[in-house]
Amino acid sequence: MLDILLGTERDIEPWTELVRGMRDNFPGLETDEGMDDYRNTVLEFMSENRALCAKENGRIVGVLLYSVTHNMICCLAVSPEYRRNGIAAALITETLKQLDRSRDITVTTFREDDPRGAAPRALYKKFGFVDGGFVTEFDCPSQVFVLPPSA
């Protein structure tokens, strides 16, 4: 059974291990220093109830950080062996309940020509996100996706 729960400090080790295993897909996390910074960021988000984790039988299989201030999804990851099971969609659905639907909601992902971007871009488009501007984050060419306000 899948549960979407607020991440707490006791989840930090399995959370960071999940992301460490996929860090090639997260610009800025390639080094141990980058992972240490990420860990601290996750703990901050957890302390502010802005960190969600998907657990199956108590095991963290997906994670998501979001910012209410910036009205954005900051980080989304699902364990490779659990992909295509609706976990990312469940995390996004819960997050959208926490964000302000009267304003643009944003997320940054890989550009269309980057193979790492195919799955996340398709997922965000299913939720109604549209292409926004190009940016560079952690020396990686990226693109902002925007979910326009709900009617």
PDB file of C-alpha atoms in Angstrom:
ATOM      1  CA  MET A   1       0.000   0.000   0.000  1.00  0.00           C
ATOM      2  CA  LEU A   2       1.269   3.447  -0.925  1.00  0.00           C
ATOM      3  CA  ASP A   3       1.155   6.258   1.625  1.00  0.00           C
ATOM      4  CA  ILE A   4       1.958   9.912   0.931  1.00  0.00           C
ATOM      5  CA  LEU A   5       3.246  11.409   4.166  1.00  0.00           C
ATOM      6  CA  LEU A   6       5.122  14.416   5.444  1.00  0.00           C
ATOM      7  CA  GLY A   7       8.794  13.585   5.652  1.00  0.00           C
ATOM      8  CA  THR A   8      10.312  13.847   9.118  1.00  0.00           C
ATOM      9  CA  GLU A   9      13.853  13.883  10.444  1.00  0.00           C
ATOM     10  CA  ARG A  10      13.727  10.113  10.975  1.00  0.00           C
ATOM     11  CA  ASP A  11      13.264   9.771   7.187  1.00  0.00           C
ATOM     12  CA  ILE A  12      16.424  11.696   6.273  1.00  0.00           C
ATOM     13  CA  GLU A  13      18.775   8.727   5.817  1.00  0.00           C
ATOM     14  CA  PRO A  14      16.541   6.643   3.495  1.00  0.00           C
ATOM     15  CA  TRP A  15      15.501   9.862   1.708  1.00  0.00           C
ATOM     16  CA  THR A  16      19.078  10.894   0.938  1.00  0.00           C
ATOM     17  CA  GLU A  17      20.057   7.343  -0.014  1.00  0.00           C
ATOM     18  CA  LEU A  18      17.215   7.205  -2.545  1.00  0.00           C
ATOM     19  CA  VAL A  19      18.361  10.498  -4.107  1.00  0.00           C
ATOM     20  CA  ARG A  20      22.076   9.553  -3.879  1.00  0.00           C
ATOM     21  CA  GLY A  21      21.327   6.537  -6.068  1.00  0.00           C
ATOM     22  CA  MET A  22      19.927   8.852  -8.752  1.00  0.00           C
ATOM     23  CA  ARG A  23      22.143  11.885  -8.256  1.00  0.00           C
ATOM     24  CA  ASP A  24      23.295  11.882 -11.876  1.00  0.00           C
ATOM     25  CA  ASN A  25      19.765  13.078 -12.658  1.00  0.00           C
ATOM     26  CA  PHE A  26      20.065  16.007 -10.251  1.00  0.00           C
ATOM     27  CA  PRO A  27      22.512  18.731 -11.271  1.00  0.00           C
ATOM     28  CA  GLY A  28      24.412  19.981  -8.245  1.00  0.00           C
ATOM     29  CA  LEU A  29      24.330  16.651  -6.407  1.00  0.00           C
ATOM     30  CA  GLU A  30      27.232  14.994  -8.213  1.00  0.00           C
ATOM     31  CA  THR A  31      29.657  15.587  -5.317  1.00  0.00           C
ATOM     32  CA  ASP A  32      29.590  14.621  -1.651  1.00  0.00           C
ATOM     33  CA  GLU A  33      29.483  18.335  -0.807  1.00  0.00           C
ATOM     34  CA  GLY A  34      26.434  18.737  -3.034  1.00  0.00           C
ATOM     35  CA  MET A  35      24.741  15.807  -1.289  1.00  0.00           C
ATOM     36  CA  ASP A  36      25.580  17.280   2.136  1.00  0.00           C
ATOM     37  CA  ASP A  37      24.000  20.585   1.091  1.00  0.00           C
ATOM     38  CA  TYR A  38      20.963  18.712  -0.240  1.00  0.00           C
ATOM     39  CA  ARG A  39      20.607  16.788   3.037  1.00  0.00           C
ATOM     40  CA  ASN A  40      20.592  20.069   4.987  1.00  0.00           C
ATOM     41  CA  THR A  41      18.037  21.529   2.591  1.00  0.00           C
ATOM     42  CA  VAL A  42      15.771  18.508   3.006  1.00  0.00           C
ATOM     43  CA  LEU A  43      15.984  18.796   6.801  1.00  0.00           C
ATOM     44  CA  GLU A  44      14.963  22.453   6.529  1.00  0.00           C
ATOM     45  CA  PHE A  45      12.014  21.583   4.290  1.00  0.00           C
ATOM     46  CA  MET A  46      11.037  18.783   6.691  1.00  0.00           C
ATOM     47  CA  SER A  47      11.051  21.186   9.642  1.00  0.00           C
ATOM     48  CA  GLU A  48       8.650  23.431   7.694  1.00  0.00           C
ATOM     49  CA  ASN A  49       6.343  20.577   6.588  1.00  0.00           C
ATOM     50  CA  ARG A  50       7.251  21.058   2.911  1.00  0.00           C
ATOM     51  CA  ALA A  51       8.707  17.603   2.282  1.00  0.00           C
ATOM     52  CA  LEU A  52       6.547  14.703   1.123  1.00  0.00           C
ATOM     53  CA  CYS A  53       7.552  11.097   0.849  1.00  0.00           C
ATOM     54  CA  ALA A  54       5.812   8.161  -0.739  1.00  0.00           C
ATOM     55  CA  LYS A  55       6.161   5.011   1.302  1.00  0.00           C
ATOM     56  CA  GLU A  56       5.277   1.499   0.294  1.00  0.00           C
ATOM     57  CA  ASN A  57       5.207  -0.892   3.230  1.00  0.00           C
ATOM     58  CA  GLY A  58       7.199   1.668   5.222  1.00  0.00           C
ATOM     59  CA  ARG A  59       9.953   2.036   2.602  1.00  0.00           C
ATOM     60  CA  ILE A  60      10.538   5.433   0.992  1.00  0.00           C
ATOM     61  CA  VAL A  61      10.064   4.998  -2.760  1.00  0.00           C
ATOM     62  CA  GLY A  62       9.483   8.618  -3.790  1.00  0.00           C
ATOM     63  CA  VAL A  63      10.177  12.122  -2.481  1.00  0.00           C
ATOM     64  CA  LEU A  64       9.102  15.664  -3.254  1.00  0.00           C
ATOM     65  CA  LEU A  65      10.104  19.087  -1.892  1.00  0.00           C
ATOM     66  CA  TYR A  66       7.962  22.149  -2.540  1.00  0.00           C
ATOM     67  CA  SER A  67       8.002  25.848  -1.746  1.00  0.00           C
ATOM     68  CA  VAL A  68       4.842  27.665  -0.742  1.00  0.00           C
ATOM     69  CA  THR A  69       6.686  31.000  -0.885  1.00  0.00           C
ATOM     70  CA  HIS A  70       7.779  30.476  -4.486  1.00  0.00           C
ATOM     71  CA  ASN A  71       4.737  28.336  -5.384  1.00  0.00           C
ATOM     72  CA  MET A  72       6.931  25.677  -6.909  1.00  0.00           C
ATOM     73  CA  ILE A  73       7.889  22.037  -6.954  1.00  0.00           C
ATOM     74  CA  CYS A  74      11.571  21.978  -6.025  1.00  0.00           C
ATOM     75  CA  CYS A  75      12.624  18.341  -6.253  1.00  0.00           C
ATOM     76  CA  LEU A  76      10.854  15.147  -7.270  1.00  0.00           C
ATOM     77  CA  ALA A  77      12.406  11.686  -7.323  1.00  0.00           C
ATOM     78  CA  VAL A  78      11.000   8.162  -7.535  1.00  0.00           C
ATOM     79  CA  SER A  79      13.084   5.033  -7.069  1.00  0.00           C
ATOM     80  CA  PRO A  80      13.721   3.482 -10.515  1.00  0.00           C
ATOM     81  CA  GLU A  81      12.162   0.134  -9.586  1.00  0.00           C
ATOM     82  CA  TYR A  82       8.929   1.877  -8.546  1.00  0.00           C
ATOM     83  CA  ARG A  83       8.476   4.111 -11.573  1.00  0.00           C
ATOM     84  CA  ARG A  84       5.384   3.905 -13.776  1.00  0.00           C
ATOM     85  CA  ASN A  85       3.226   3.032 -10.767  1.00  0.00           C
ATOM     86  CA  GLY A  86       1.647   6.454 -10.245  1.00  0.00           C
ATOM     87  CA  ILE A  87       3.939   7.457  -7.383  1.00  0.00           C
ATOM     88  CA  ALA A  88       5.163  10.706  -8.946  1.00  0.00           C
ATOM     89  CA  ALA A  89       1.581  11.597  -9.883  1.00  0.00           C
ATOM     90  CA  ALA A  90       0.413  10.924  -6.321  1.00  0.00           C
ATOM     91  CA  LEU A  91       3.170  13.170  -4.931  1.00  0.00           C
ATOM     92  CA  ILE A  92       2.329  15.962  -7.386  1.00  0.00           C
ATOM     93  CA  THR A  93      -1.398  15.659  -6.681  1.00  0.00           C
ATOM     94  CA  GLU A  94      -0.812  16.059  -2.948  1.00  0.00           C
ATOM     95  CA  THR A  95       1.581  18.960  -3.521  1.00  0.00           C
ATOM     96  CA  LEU A  96      -0.890  20.843  -5.708  1.00  0.00           C
ATOM     97  CA  LYS A  97      -3.299  20.802  -2.746  1.00  0.00           C
ATOM     98  CA  GLN A  98      -0.681  22.694  -0.721  1.00  0.00           C
ATOM     99  CA  LEU A  99       0.177  25.330  -3.326  1.00  0.00           C
ATOM    100  CA  ASP A 100      -1.737  28.440  -4.393  1.00  0.00           C
ATOM    101  CA  ARG A 101      -3.757  27.476  -7.478  1.00  0.00           C
ATOM    102  CA  SER A 102      -4.680  31.133  -8.092  1.00  0.00           C
ATOM    103  CA  ARG A 103      -1.050  31.794  -9.136  1.00  0.00           C
ATOM    104  CA  ASP A 104       1.383  30.150 -11.527  1.00  0.00           C
ATOM    105  CA  ILE A 105       3.019  27.028 -10.109  1.00  0.00           C
ATOM    106  CA  THR A 106       6.471  26.307 -11.487  1.00  0.00           C
ATOM    107  CA  VAL A 107       8.936  23.461 -11.694  1.00  0.00           C
ATOM    108  CA  THR A 108      12.312  23.309 -13.398  1.00  0.00           C
ATOM    109  CA  THR A 109      13.293  20.262 -15.417  1.00  0.00           C
ATOM    110  CA  PHE A 110      15.581  19.261 -18.238  1.00  0.00           C
ATOM    111  CA  ARG A 111      15.205  20.768 -21.671  1.00  0.00           C
ATOM    112  CA  GLU A 112      13.482  18.892 -24.462  1.00  0.00           C
ATOM    113  CA  ASP A 113      16.753  17.839 -26.110  1.00  0.00           C
ATOM    114  CA  ASP A 114      18.045  16.201 -22.902  1.00  0.00           C
ATOM    115  CA  PRO A 115      17.041  12.506 -22.731  1.00  0.00           C
ATOM    116  CA  ARG A 116      16.775  12.778 -18.921  1.00  0.00           C
ATOM    117  CA  GLY A 117      13.858  15.152 -19.441  1.00  0.00           C
ATOM    118  CA  ALA A 118      11.514  12.920 -21.447  1.00  0.00           C
ATOM    119  CA  ALA A 119       9.689  11.266 -18.533  1.00  0.00           C
ATOM    120  CA  PRO A 120       9.435  14.288 -16.209  1.00  0.00           C
ATOM    121  CA  ARG A 121       8.345  16.595 -19.030  1.00  0.00           C
ATOM    122  CA  ALA A 122       5.608  14.154 -20.086  1.00  0.00           C
ATOM    123  CA  LEU A 123       4.431  13.829 -16.488  1.00  0.00           C
ATOM    124  CA  TYR A 124       4.243  17.581 -15.891  1.00  0.00           C
ATOM    125  CA  LYS A 125       2.393  18.071 -19.179  1.00  0.00           C
ATOM    126  CA  LYS A 126      -0.252  15.546 -18.028  1.00  0.00           C
ATOM    127  CA  PHE A 127      -0.897  17.872 -15.094  1.00  0.00           C
ATOM    128  CA  GLY A 128      -1.285  20.872 -17.414  1.00  0.00           C
ATOM    129  CA  PHE A 129       2.173  22.394 -17.084  1.00  0.00           C
ATOM    130  CA  VAL A 130       3.359  24.224 -20.190  1.00  0.00           C
ATOM    131  CA  ASP A 131       6.802  25.219 -21.428  1.00  0.00           C
ATOM    132  CA  GLY A 132       8.204  28.321 -19.802  1.00  0.00           C
ATOM    133  CA  GLY A 133      11.542  30.064 -20.088  1.00  0.00           C
ATOM    134  CA  PHE A 134      14.980  28.562 -20.391  1.00  0.00           C
ATOM    135  CA  VAL A 135      17.316  28.740 -17.400  1.00  0.00           C
ATOM    136  CA  THR A 136      20.635  27.298 -16.316  1.00  0.00           C
ATOM    137  CA  GLU A 137      20.821  25.693 -12.879  1.00  0.00           C
ATOM    138  CA  PHE A 138      24.028  24.218 -11.480  1.00  0.00           C
ATOM    139  CA  ASP A 139      25.609  24.690 -14.926  1.00  0.00           C
ATOM    140  CA  CYS A 140      22.860  22.542 -16.481  1.00  0.00           C
ATOM    141  CA  PRO A 141      20.631  23.920 -19.259  1.00  0.00           C
ATOM    142  CA  SER A 142      17.086  23.592 -17.925  1.00  0.00           C
ATOM    143  CA  GLN A 143      13.563  24.782 -18.580  1.00  0.00           C
ATOM    144  CA  VAL A 144      10.865  26.137 -16.323  1.00  0.00           C
ATOM    145  CA  PHE A 145       7.450  24.511 -16.675  1.00  0.00           C
ATOM    146  CA  VAL A 146       4.432  26.549 -15.590  1.00  0.00           C
ATOM    147  CA  LEU A 147       1.030  25.404 -14.394  1.00  0.00           C
ATOM    148  CA  PRO A 148      -1.261  28.373 -15.033  1.00  0.00           C
ATOM    149  CA  PRO A 149      -3.816  29.343 -12.359  1.00  0.00           C
ATOM    150  CA  SER A 150      -6.985  27.284 -12.066  1.00  0.00           C
ATOM    151  CA  ALA A 151     -10.129  28.872 -13.415  1.00  0.00           C
TER     152      ALA A 151
END
